[in-house]
């Protein structure tokens, strides 16, 4: 099995330093220790591009923790079998794969245009609360089409429950303890599930299943037959929130970069000028023509991946980058430092969208871009998120010059506990002449 030795420890690292400044410790660990380093006994950080890619692709050696934010509701019928969850994911992916998203660009584009049109010019606007409901409406509509208006209020309450549940606390209760936050989560999940159940039954009884993601889940598989009602209901709350929660963090970073890099924003605006006047007529060809805009979005996600740290567990002893990882160890995969691996990204700290145009095949190389993860547990909604973010970026730059508020930088609070976010970010929009 090769040499048996542990990854190096970071001098002055450990949980105390980590809790004070996660990003700084992550950068120092990558710089001083290389591919893999030890945070505490049994806790390792995969820091560089190819090693991060290897962990995420070796799903049998490094397993994703099975702790969904919205676990299956307890029912008299018992828990679903693991195979059903696999089939449910495959059914969802029929509606979320790039070809499916491309076919529905005309449904996504109007929401991004409304966001730009409704931004109040010449006023200081806090970004996250403005972006989140817009992306929620787009995401929920993509999943549920004409039933989206009925489900949107319940989806929003799921997000509220998520925020309550992931709020940092000084004490982590065992999963079986019914804390007030978990009871609140369960009530909101039950409400969403009940609303969705009536829609599922109506669609099935009428035979009009729909062409949205829910419709794909209702279609029987030629190999496995129809999904059970309960597995559909249990697997959709998490993906519903995911369609807008993570993209919201990404959108805030993108808008901040439009404000800071005016030449890049002007170039996006020039591309966006070729979009159709009626957003509903936007096609995948229009999206494909936004090449610089897509490069800018990808570059922002490289520098500021919203999911900057991913957790995996080693079920058995294995090797990683010539080191021994013992069974039961935790491996933290860090796209934040992987994206700053100078072997893959020259001048890794520099914001340069052109790098993705100069080498258009670079994103397919192992570890080069992990903004949506990779491997068996990569983000299901990656294509949808890229479409939403690209169109929102184009529509906003087409209409406005953005600027930060005057004063000391940064004008926001960087948070890293549940993803990389710009809490309290305010921007001002001025109409382009």
Short mmCIF file of C-alpha atoms in Angstrom, two decimals:
data_model
loop_
_atom_site.label_atom_id
_atom_site.label_comp_id
_atom_site.label_asym_id
_atom_site.label_seq_id
_atom_site.Cartn_x
_atom_site.Cartn_y
_atom_site.Cartn_z
CA UNK A 1 0.00 0.00 0.00
CA UNK A 2 3.03 2.25 -0.03
CA UNK A 3 4.69 4.30 2.71
CA UNK A 4 2.69 4.64 5.89
CA UNK A 5 2.91 8.18 7.19
CA UNK A 6 0.55 10.97 8.08
CA UNK A 7 0.17 14.30 6.32
CA UNK A 8 2.11 17.12 7.99
CA UNK A 9 0.60 19.24 10.73
CA UNK A 10 0.39 22.98 10.20
CA UNK A 11 2.47 24.76 12.85
CA UNK A 12 0.19 27.00 14.87
CA UNK A 13 -2.84 25.51 13.17
CA UNK A 14 -5.53 23.46 14.85
CA UNK A 15 -9.18 24.13 15.57
CA UNK A 16 -8.56 27.26 17.65
CA UNK A 17 -6.77 29.06 14.81
CA UNK A 18 -9.20 27.56 12.28
CA UNK A 19 -12.23 28.93 14.10
CA UNK A 20 -10.73 32.44 14.16
CA UNK A 21 -9.94 32.69 10.44
CA UNK A 22 -10.69 29.63 8.31
CA UNK A 23 -9.60 31.13 5.00
CA UNK A 24 -6.24 32.36 6.30
CA UNK A 25 -5.44 29.01 7.90
CA UNK A 26 -6.52 27.18 4.75
CA UNK A 27 -4.22 29.34 2.62
CA UNK A 28 -1.32 28.90 5.02
CA UNK A 29 -1.84 25.14 5.15
CA UNK A 30 -1.73 24.88 1.35
CA UNK A 31 1.32 27.15 1.10
CA UNK A 32 3.36 25.54 3.88
CA UNK A 33 2.24 21.89 3.78
CA UNK A 34 1.25 21.24 0.19
CA UNK A 35 -1.29 18.75 -1.12
CA UNK A 36 -2.69 17.43 2.17
CA UNK A 37 -2.21 18.68 5.71
CA UNK A 38 -3.45 17.77 9.15
CA UNK A 39 -5.72 20.16 11.02
CA UNK A 40 -6.17 17.96 14.08
CA UNK A 41 -5.74 14.26 14.75
CA UNK A 42 -7.91 12.44 12.24
CA UNK A 43 -8.92 15.64 10.40
CA UNK A 44 -7.13 16.37 7.13
CA UNK A 45 -7.44 19.10 4.51
CA UNK A 46 -7.10 18.32 0.79
CA UNK A 47 -5.67 21.60 -0.45
CA UNK A 48 -4.52 21.42 -4.07
CA UNK A 49 -6.36 20.94 -7.34
CA UNK A 50 -5.66 17.35 -8.30
CA UNK A 51 -5.88 16.02 -4.76
CA UNK A 52 -9.26 17.71 -4.23
CA UNK A 53 -10.47 16.22 -7.50
CA UNK A 54 -9.25 12.77 -6.44
CA UNK A 55 -11.11 12.87 -3.12
CA UNK A 56 -14.36 13.95 -4.73
CA UNK A 57 -14.17 11.29 -7.44
CA UNK A 58 -13.16 8.45 -5.13
CA UNK A 59 -16.58 8.24 -3.55
CA UNK A 60 -16.02 4.74 -2.11
CA UNK A 61 -12.83 5.81 -0.35
CA UNK A 62 -14.08 9.22 0.75
CA UNK A 63 -17.80 9.16 1.42
CA UNK A 64 -20.11 12.12 1.64
CA UNK A 65 -21.66 12.38 5.10
CA UNK A 66 -25.30 11.31 5.05
CA UNK A 67 -26.73 14.24 7.00
CA UNK A 68 -29.22 16.02 4.72
CA UNK A 69 -30.53 19.35 5.89
CA UNK A 70 -34.06 18.07 5.23
CA UNK A 71 -33.99 14.36 6.18
CA UNK A 72 -36.87 12.08 5.19
CA UNK A 73 -39.96 12.58 7.33
CA UNK A 74 -40.83 9.71 9.64
CA UNK A 75 -43.88 7.85 8.41
CA UNK A 76 -45.69 4.62 9.19
CA UNK A 77 -44.53 3.10 5.92
CA UNK A 78 -40.88 3.15 6.98
CA UNK A 79 -37.77 4.51 5.27
CA UNK A 80 -37.13 4.32 1.56
CA UNK A 81 -34.48 1.97 0.22
CA UNK A 82 -31.14 3.47 -0.94
CA UNK A 83 -31.85 2.32 -4.50
CA UNK A 84 -34.94 4.54 -4.59
CA UNK A 85 -32.82 7.58 -3.76
CA UNK A 86 -30.45 6.71 -6.60
CA UNK A 87 -33.39 6.42 -9.00
CA UNK A 88 -34.82 9.71 -7.72
CA UNK A 89 -31.54 11.51 -8.39
CA UNK A 90 -31.40 10.06 -11.90
CA UNK A 91 -34.97 11.26 -12.51
CA UNK A 92 -34.16 14.77 -11.27
CA UNK A 93 -31.08 14.90 -13.46
CA UNK A 94 -33.22 14.32 -16.55
CA UNK A 95 -34.62 17.79 -15.89
CA UNK A 96 -31.37 19.40 -14.68
CA UNK A 97 -28.79 18.19 -17.17
CA UNK A 98 -27.29 20.85 -19.48
CA UNK A 99 -29.45 19.87 -22.48
CA UNK A 100 -32.64 20.21 -20.42
CA UNK A 101 -31.59 23.61 -19.06
CA UNK A 102 -30.65 24.80 -22.56
CA UNK A 103 -34.12 23.92 -23.81
CA UNK A 104 -35.72 26.11 -21.13
CA UNK A 105 -33.55 29.24 -21.28
CA UNK A 106 -36.59 31.25 -22.37
CA UNK A 107 -38.23 30.43 -19.03
CA UNK A 108 -35.17 31.42 -16.99
CA UNK A 109 -34.29 34.69 -18.74
CA UNK A 110 -37.41 36.75 -17.85
CA UNK A 111 -36.74 36.48 -14.12
CA UNK A 112 -33.17 37.73 -14.51
CA UNK A 113 -34.40 40.66 -16.63
CA UNK A 114 -37.00 41.56 -13.99
CA UNK A 115 -34.26 41.63 -11.37
CA UNK A 116 -32.37 44.26 -13.36
CA UNK A 117 -35.49 46.28 -14.16
CA UNK A 118 -36.65 46.39 -10.54
CA UNK A 119 -33.32 47.47 -9.04
CA UNK A 120 -33.93 51.02 -7.71
CA UNK A 121 -31.28 53.25 -9.33
CA UNK A 122 -29.17 55.72 -7.36
CA UNK A 123 -29.96 54.04 -4.05
CA UNK A 124 -27.79 51.94 -1.74
CA UNK A 125 -29.19 48.43 -1.82
CA UNK A 126 -28.29 45.47 0.38
CA UNK A 127 -27.60 42.73 -2.13
CA UNK A 128 -28.37 39.37 -0.55
CA UNK A 129 -31.98 40.18 0.49
CA UNK A 130 -32.67 41.57 -3.00
CA UNK A 131 -31.12 38.73 -5.01
CA UNK A 132 -32.42 35.80 -2.98
CA UNK A 133 -36.19 36.12 -3.69
CA UNK A 134 -35.52 36.65 -7.41
CA UNK A 135 -33.43 33.49 -7.68
CA UNK A 136 -35.95 31.64 -5.51
CA UNK A 137 -38.73 32.46 -7.95
CA UNK A 138 -36.60 31.40 -10.93
CA UNK A 139 -35.47 28.18 -9.28
CA UNK A 140 -38.87 27.12 -7.97
CA UNK A 141 -40.47 27.90 -11.33
CA UNK A 142 -37.86 25.77 -13.08
CA UNK A 143 -38.66 22.83 -10.79
CA UNK A 144 -42.45 23.13 -10.75
CA UNK A 145 -43.53 25.36 -13.70
CA UNK A 146 -47.17 26.48 -13.36
CA UNK A 147 -47.37 25.12 -9.81
CA UNK A 148 -44.52 27.35 -8.67
CA UNK A 149 -46.69 30.21 -7.33
CA UNK A 150 -48.48 27.81 -4.98
CA UNK A 151 -45.21 26.32 -3.73
CA UNK A 152 -43.04 29.43 -3.55
CA UNK A 153 -44.24 30.58 -0.08
CA UNK A 154 -43.55 27.11 1.32
CA UNK A 155 -40.15 27.00 -0.38
CA UNK A 156 -39.30 30.34 1.19
CA UNK A 157 -40.20 28.98 4.62
CA UNK A 158 -37.88 26.03 3.98
CA UNK A 159 -35.09 28.55 3.44
CA UNK A 160 -35.98 30.33 6.69
CA UNK A 161 -35.83 26.98 8.48
CA UNK A 162 -32.43 26.34 6.95
CA UNK A 163 -31.11 29.65 8.19
CA UNK A 164 -32.35 28.93 11.71
CA UNK A 165 -30.88 25.43 11.65
CA UNK A 166 -27.38 26.34 10.43
CA UNK A 167 -26.97 29.36 12.68
CA UNK A 168 -23.66 28.99 14.56
CA UNK A 169 -24.04 27.87 18.17
CA UNK A 170 -21.65 27.06 20.99
CA UNK A 171 -23.07 23.58 21.41
CA UNK A 172 -23.77 20.93 18.77
CA UNK A 173 -26.62 18.70 19.89
CA UNK A 174 -26.81 15.04 18.79
CA UNK A 175 -29.02 14.52 15.74
CA UNK A 176 -31.73 12.75 17.74
CA UNK A 177 -32.29 15.72 20.09
CA UNK A 178 -35.46 17.62 19.00
CA UNK A 179 -34.10 21.15 19.43
CA UNK A 180 -36.43 24.11 18.75
CA UNK A 181 -34.62 24.73 15.43
CA UNK A 182 -35.13 21.13 14.33
CA UNK A 183 -38.79 21.15 15.32
CA UNK A 184 -39.24 24.38 13.34
CA UNK A 185 -37.51 22.75 10.37
CA UNK A 186 -39.80 19.74 10.56
CA UNK A 187 -42.96 21.89 10.64
CA UNK A 188 -41.83 23.84 7.58
CA UNK A 189 -40.88 20.63 5.78
CA UNK A 190 -44.26 19.06 6.54
CA UNK A 191 -46.05 22.15 5.21
CA UNK A 192 -44.03 22.08 1.95
CA UNK A 193 -44.57 18.33 1.60
CA UNK A 194 -48.31 18.58 2.10
CA UNK A 195 -48.57 21.31 -0.55
CA UNK A 196 -46.45 19.29 -2.95
CA UNK A 197 -48.38 16.07 -2.29
CA UNK A 198 -51.61 17.53 -3.65
CA UNK A 199 -49.79 18.65 -6.80
CA UNK A 200 -48.20 15.22 -7.30
CA UNK A 201 -51.56 13.47 -6.94
CA UNK A 202 -53.34 15.92 -9.24
CA UNK A 203 -50.71 15.52 -11.97
CA UNK A 204 -50.73 11.74 -11.74
CA UNK A 205 -54.52 11.45 -11.73
CA UNK A 206 -54.88 13.79 -14.71
CA UNK A 207 -52.02 12.22 -16.66
CA UNK A 208 -50.56 15.69 -17.31
CA UNK A 209 -47.21 15.10 -15.65
CA UNK A 210 -45.49 18.25 -16.97
CA UNK A 211 -42.10 18.84 -18.60
CA UNK A 212 -40.45 20.38 -15.55
CA UNK A 213 -38.22 18.60 -13.01
CA UNK A 214 -41.21 17.34 -11.04
CA UNK A 215 -42.68 15.98 -14.28
CA UNK A 216 -39.46 14.08 -14.96
CA UNK A 217 -39.67 12.51 -11.51
CA UNK A 218 -43.28 11.48 -12.12
CA UNK A 219 -42.45 9.72 -15.39
CA UNK A 220 -41.97 5.97 -14.93
CA UNK A 221 -38.54 4.66 -15.78
CA UNK A 222 -38.49 1.92 -18.39
CA UNK A 223 -36.18 -0.03 -16.09
CA UNK A 224 -37.42 0.76 -12.58
CA UNK A 225 -41.01 1.87 -13.06
CA UNK A 226 -42.54 4.84 -11.20
CA UNK A 227 -40.99 6.46 -8.16
CA UNK A 228 -43.02 6.20 -4.99
CA UNK A 229 -44.84 9.30 -3.88
CA UNK A 230 -42.89 9.41 -0.62
CA UNK A 231 -39.44 9.35 -2.20
CA UNK A 232 -40.46 12.23 -4.48
CA UNK A 233 -41.74 14.21 -1.50
CA UNK A 234 -38.66 13.49 0.61
CA UNK A 235 -36.02 14.32 -1.99
CA UNK A 236 -37.40 17.63 -3.27
CA UNK A 237 -37.16 19.99 -0.24
CA UNK A 238 -33.36 20.01 -0.29
CA UNK A 239 -33.01 20.53 -4.04
CA UNK A 240 -35.69 23.24 -3.93
CA UNK A 241 -33.69 25.35 -1.47
CA UNK A 242 -30.42 24.54 -3.25
CA UNK A 243 -31.69 26.06 -6.52
CA UNK A 244 -31.45 29.53 -4.99
CA UNK A 245 -29.49 29.41 -1.71
CA UNK A 246 -25.99 28.77 -3.08
CA UNK A 247 -26.51 30.81 -6.31
CA UNK A 248 -27.49 33.78 -4.15
CA UNK A 249 -24.09 33.80 -2.48
CA UNK A 250 -22.45 33.49 -5.89
CA UNK A 251 -24.53 36.33 -7.37
CA UNK A 252 -23.45 38.72 -4.63
CA UNK A 253 -19.78 38.05 -5.37
CA UNK A 254 -20.41 38.53 -9.09
CA UNK A 255 -22.18 41.86 -8.62
CA UNK A 256 -19.37 43.03 -6.34
CA UNK A 257 -16.86 42.26 -9.11
CA UNK A 258 -18.95 44.17 -11.66
CA UNK A 259 -18.66 47.15 -9.32
CA UNK A 260 -14.91 46.76 -8.79
CA UNK A 261 -13.85 45.95 -12.36
CA UNK A 262 -15.56 48.49 -14.59
CA UNK A 263 -13.78 47.47 -17.80
CA UNK A 264 -14.94 43.89 -17.30
CA UNK A 265 -18.46 45.16 -16.60
CA UNK A 266 -18.39 47.21 -19.80
CA UNK A 267 -17.37 44.16 -21.78
CA UNK A 268 -20.25 42.17 -20.27
CA UNK A 269 -22.62 45.02 -21.13
CA UNK A 270 -21.45 44.99 -24.76
CA UNK A 271 -22.19 41.27 -25.03
CA UNK A 272 -25.54 41.68 -23.30
CA UNK A 273 -26.61 44.36 -25.78
CA UNK A 274 -27.14 41.53 -28.28
CA UNK A 275 -29.72 39.78 -26.12
CA UNK A 276 -33.30 39.97 -27.45
CA UNK A 277 -35.55 42.78 -26.22
CA UNK A 278 -38.12 40.20 -25.11
CA UNK A 279 -36.35 38.00 -22.54
CA UNK A 280 -38.82 35.16 -23.13
CA UNK A 281 -37.36 34.71 -26.63
CA UNK A 282 -33.86 34.13 -25.25
CA UNK A 283 -32.42 30.84 -26.47
CA UNK A 284 -29.44 28.67 -25.66
CA UNK A 285 -27.67 30.27 -28.65
CA UNK A 286 -27.96 33.68 -27.00
CA UNK A 287 -26.56 32.19 -23.80
CA UNK A 288 -23.69 30.54 -25.65
CA UNK A 289 -22.81 33.89 -27.23
CA UNK A 290 -22.24 35.40 -23.77
CA UNK A 291 -18.76 33.91 -23.74
CA UNK A 292 -16.99 36.65 -21.79
CA UNK A 293 -19.88 36.86 -19.33
CA UNK A 294 -19.66 33.13 -18.68
CA UNK A 295 -15.89 33.47 -18.26
CA UNK A 296 -16.41 36.26 -15.72
CA UNK A 297 -18.92 34.16 -13.76
CA UNK A 298 -16.53 31.21 -13.76
CA UNK A 299 -13.63 33.41 -12.65
CA UNK A 300 -15.60 34.83 -9.73
CA UNK A 301 -16.60 31.30 -8.70
CA UNK A 302 -12.96 30.28 -8.93
CA UNK A 303 -11.86 33.03 -6.56
CA UNK A 304 -14.88 32.85 -4.26
CA UNK A 305 -16.50 29.40 -4.46
CA UNK A 306 -19.75 29.67 -2.46
CA UNK A 307 -19.25 26.08 -1.25
CA UNK A 308 -15.62 26.58 -0.37
CA UNK A 309 -15.23 23.54 1.90
CA UNK A 310 -16.69 20.05 1.43
CA UNK A 311 -16.60 17.27 4.02
CA UNK A 312 -15.84 13.63 3.33
CA UNK A 313 -15.23 10.62 5.62
CA UNK A 314 -12.83 7.71 4.98
CA UNK A 315 -14.62 4.42 5.81
CA UNK A 316 -11.38 2.44 5.57
CA UNK A 317 -7.66 3.05 5.54
CA UNK A 318 -6.53 4.42 2.18
CA UNK A 319 -3.83 6.42 0.46
CA UNK A 320 -4.01 10.02 -0.67
CA UNK A 321 -1.11 11.83 -2.30
CA UNK A 322 1.38 9.31 -0.81
CA UNK A 323 -0.06 9.75 2.68
CA UNK A 324 -1.99 7.24 4.75
CA UNK A 325 -5.51 8.23 5.75
CA UNK A 326 -6.84 6.04 8.57
CA UNK A 327 -10.37 4.64 8.67
CA UNK A 328 -12.80 7.05 10.29
CA UNK A 329 -10.78 10.14 9.37
CA UNK A 330 -12.44 13.29 8.10
CA UNK A 331 -11.12 14.90 4.93
CA UNK A 332 -12.01 18.53 4.25
CA UNK A 333 -11.88 19.25 0.51
CA UNK A 334 -11.02 22.91 -0.06
CA UNK A 335 -11.97 24.29 -3.50
CA UNK A 336 -10.91 27.73 -2.20
CA UNK A 337 -7.24 26.73 -2.10
CA UNK A 338 -7.50 24.29 -5.01
CA UNK A 339 -8.58 27.22 -7.20
CA UNK A 340 -5.45 29.08 -6.10
CA UNK A 341 -3.10 26.27 -7.11
CA UNK A 342 -0.48 28.11 -9.19
CA UNK A 343 0.28 24.91 -11.13
CA UNK A 344 -3.18 25.17 -12.67
CA UNK A 345 -3.86 28.92 -12.52
CA UNK A 346 -1.01 31.35 -13.26
CA UNK A 347 -1.28 34.43 -11.04
CA UNK A 348 -3.95 32.60 -9.03
CA UNK A 349 -5.02 35.59 -6.90
CA UNK A 350 -5.58 37.85 -9.90
CA UNK A 351 -9.10 38.37 -11.24
CA UNK A 352 -8.70 37.61 -14.94
CA UNK A 353 -11.78 36.22 -16.73
CA UNK A 354 -9.78 35.97 -19.95
CA UNK A 355 -7.98 32.90 -18.61
CA UNK A 356 -11.10 30.83 -19.41
CA UNK A 357 -11.20 32.18 -22.98
CA UNK A 358 -7.46 31.75 -23.58
CA UNK A 359 -7.70 28.07 -22.62
CA UNK A 360 -11.34 27.01 -23.09
CA UNK A 361 -10.56 23.35 -22.33
CA UNK A 362 -8.92 24.10 -19.00
CA UNK A 363 -12.07 23.56 -16.96
CA UNK A 364 -12.12 19.90 -17.96
CA UNK A 365 -8.69 19.24 -16.41
CA UNK A 366 -8.79 17.55 -12.98
CA UNK A 367 -9.29 20.00 -10.14
CA UNK A 368 -9.10 23.15 -12.25
CA UNK A 369 -12.69 24.18 -11.50
CA UNK A 370 -14.56 22.81 -8.49
CA UNK A 371 -17.11 25.60 -8.09
CA UNK A 372 -19.90 23.01 -8.24
CA UNK A 373 -17.93 20.08 -6.91
CA UNK A 374 -17.33 17.06 -9.13
CA UNK A 375 -17.71 13.31 -9.15
CA UNK A 376 -20.76 11.31 -8.04
CA UNK A 377 -21.87 14.02 -5.62
CA UNK A 378 -21.29 17.05 -7.79
CA UNK A 379 -23.96 19.74 -7.73
CA UNK A 380 -27.09 18.56 -9.54
CA UNK A 381 -28.09 22.08 -10.46
CA UNK A 382 -24.73 23.25 -11.89
CA UNK A 383 -26.10 23.92 -15.39
CA UNK A 384 -29.14 25.72 -14.01
CA UNK A 385 -27.01 27.83 -11.67
CA UNK A 386 -24.63 28.84 -14.47
CA UNK A 387 -27.54 29.84 -16.70
CA UNK A 388 -29.19 31.88 -13.95
CA UNK A 389 -25.96 33.62 -12.93
CA UNK A 390 -24.81 34.32 -16.48
CA UNK A 391 -28.12 35.87 -17.51
CA UNK A 392 -28.44 37.88 -14.30
CA UNK A 393 -24.90 39.20 -14.77
CA UNK A 394 -25.58 40.16 -18.38
CA UNK A 395 -28.93 41.83 -17.72
CA UNK A 396 -27.57 43.82 -14.78
CA UNK A 397 -24.44 45.04 -16.58
CA UNK A 398 -26.49 45.85 -19.66
CA UNK A 399 -28.61 48.27 -17.65
CA UNK A 400 -26.39 49.63 -14.86
CA UNK A 401 -23.01 50.75 -13.69
CA UNK A 402 -22.54 49.32 -10.19
CA UNK A 403 -20.46 50.89 -7.45
CA UNK A 404 -19.54 50.17 -3.86
CA UNK A 405 -20.36 52.53 -1.06
CA UNK A 406 -17.58 55.01 -0.26
CA UNK A 407 -15.56 54.32 2.84
CA UNK A 408 -13.27 51.73 4.28
CA UNK A 409 -13.01 48.37 2.51
CA UNK A 410 -14.47 45.89 2.58
CA UNK A 411 -18.02 47.13 2.77
CA UNK A 412 -19.33 43.74 3.88
CA UNK A 413 -18.72 41.02 6.47
CA UNK A 414 -17.09 37.88 5.08
CA UNK A 415 -18.72 34.75 6.47
CA UNK A 416 -17.36 31.22 6.03
CA UNK A 417 -19.44 29.03 8.36
CA UNK A 418 -22.05 27.89 5.82
CA UNK A 419 -20.36 28.78 2.57
CA UNK A 420 -18.52 31.89 1.46
CA UNK A 421 -20.81 34.91 1.65
CA UNK A 422 -20.74 38.74 1.64
CA UNK A 423 -23.04 39.53 4.55
CA UNK A 424 -24.20 43.15 4.60
CA UNK A 425 -22.89 43.97 1.13
CA UNK A 426 -24.47 47.16 -0.27
CA UNK A 427 -24.11 48.38 -3.86
CA UNK A 428 -25.46 51.30 -5.84
CA UNK A 429 -26.74 51.08 -9.43
CA UNK A 430 -26.59 53.97 -11.88
CA UNK A 431 -28.33 53.72 -15.24
CA UNK A 432 -26.00 53.44 -18.20
CA UNK A 433 -26.20 56.34 -20.63
#
